[in-house]
Amino acid sequence: MSGRCPAAAGRGRADLPAADGPLGRPPPTTEEPMPLPPARVVRIVEGVRHALLGLVRKLAPAPFSLLEMVQGAMLSQALYAAAELRVAEALRDGPLPVARLAEQVGAHPETLHRLLRLLAANGVFAERKDGSFALTPMAEALLEDAPMSMRGIAVLMGHPVHWEDWSHFVDAVRSGEPSLPKLRGMTAFEFLEAKPEYGQVFFKGMGAMSATETEPVLAAYDFSRFGTVVDFCAGRGELLAGILRKSPGVRGILADPRVAENGAAQYLEEQRVADRCEVVAADLFGPVPEGGDAYVLKHIVHDWPEEKALRILRNVRAAMRPGGRLLLMEMVVPDKPNAPHASKLVDLWLMLLVGGKERTAGQYARLLAEAGFRLERVVQTAGAISVVEASAR
């Protein structure tokens, strides 16, 4: 589910964070991005990793391999507890014995030890010979200010509201319709507005995921050939700011229904690209700003079933210049049978919450053709996200 346009009909709340990427807003950064390997190399490494994991599972009796997967939900709760207690922050300055650590995070010493020994057995924290605990690289990712902090997504994945949503997942499978509207009596976007405390948790978690996608997109796709890039339903514009930083000759238009309150103008100033970027209010299902050579929609189309997805795409088609490009930033489901991919998990989340879906390249080709586009190519990145490039027919 994407939150770059959480107010799908122009609604919005100033007390909810502006979303950027799949439902979230990463903090501003001026740090140098970490070097990324080519997407081809990443796919090879992923293939080897999954082959080894498959081998490990085949070597163990099938029931035990399945049991390990079933118990994964409990590990998510353990990570949630560590994130909520801010254990990583308490260990930032070095290892601590459990008793002292428990004092700092407000926990019972024995139960905290039992939590941390499980996480340490999975590489999150390290239990030392003297009984103290220390950070590991994975534990450092639970720090609030880590370069790619996963604390937000850990808190979201273990949150009671999130678990209640998923407890009704089987209803979505049975009915073919999202479960959340029936459970909450409102759409997912309306629920996030009505429950701002949970909305903060949700958007922050999605922001953690979004922050992992920007650099792979910028490394894989050349935006410098465009004169003007329109980022439609862009939240604060984290991706657009990255595009403008990397391509000094490009101008941008940031379009979002909540630009009056989401801090987009200030964010672009902080990123030193405001002089090349116009900020305009635009509704998801309304007219799209004209004059762009490329239109970016990141995690927008996947939120919607065919009818509404087509409405969004046709509005973009009407605004596009001749020879323009549509750039959908989405997880594309691989056609290869049994191929592991993050899109297959996110697809179920979309099914549960909003009735959207992740699509294969073939499904995108058909959807785009019906909206007046021709699929040109799918550009893989070093992350799970791809750039689906289309031209106007």
XYZ file of C-alpha atoms in Angstrom, residues 22 36-39 42-43 46 49-50 148 209-217 220 298-299 302 328-334 340-347 358-360 364 378-388:
54
model
C 5.228 3.354 0.018
C 25.187 0.068 -4.925
C 26.136 -2.987 -6.984
C 24.561 -3.359 -10.442
C 21.068 -4.847 -10.441
C 22.211 -8.262 -6.945
C 19.940 -10.719 -8.776
C 19.785 -13.149 -4.417
C 21.036 -16.874 -1.290
C 17.616 -18.328 -2.051
C 18.707 3.025 6.872
C 10.908 0.992 3.445
C 10.775 3.949 1.068
C 14.208 5.140 2.164
C 15.709 1.889 0.860
C 14.328 2.483 -2.655
C 15.470 5.969 -3.660
C 19.150 5.274 -4.279
C 18.510 2.046 -6.235
C 16.123 3.952 -8.531
C 19.417 2.326 -12.279
C 5.840 5.808 -7.205
C 3.752 3.114 -5.509
C -0.554 -0.693 -7.094
C 5.848 3.797 -12.655
C 8.002 2.884 -9.657
C 6.566 -0.443 -8.563
C 7.516 -3.932 -7.449
C 7.015 -6.080 -10.537
C 6.058 -9.684 -9.822
C 8.435 -12.059 -11.652
C 10.988 -15.462 -4.475
C 10.342 -11.710 -4.535
C 9.226 -9.057 -2.038
C 6.353 -8.128 -4.360
C 4.541 -11.352 -3.503
C 4.342 -10.432 0.180
C 3.428 -6.784 -0.400
C 0.755 -7.986 -2.832
C 1.285 -5.939 -7.462
C 1.395 -6.829 -11.148
C 3.571 -8.763 -13.565
C 1.278 -3.778 -16.648
C 10.986 -2.667 -17.190
C 14.220 -1.465 -15.584
C 15.271 -3.509 -12.583
C 17.122 -1.859 -9.732
C 19.369 -3.154 -6.975
C 16.282 -3.144 -4.743
C 12.931 -4.870 -5.060
C 11.476 -1.878 -6.925
C 11.570 -1.523 -10.727
C 10.962 1.342 -13.131
C 8.119 0.536 -15.524
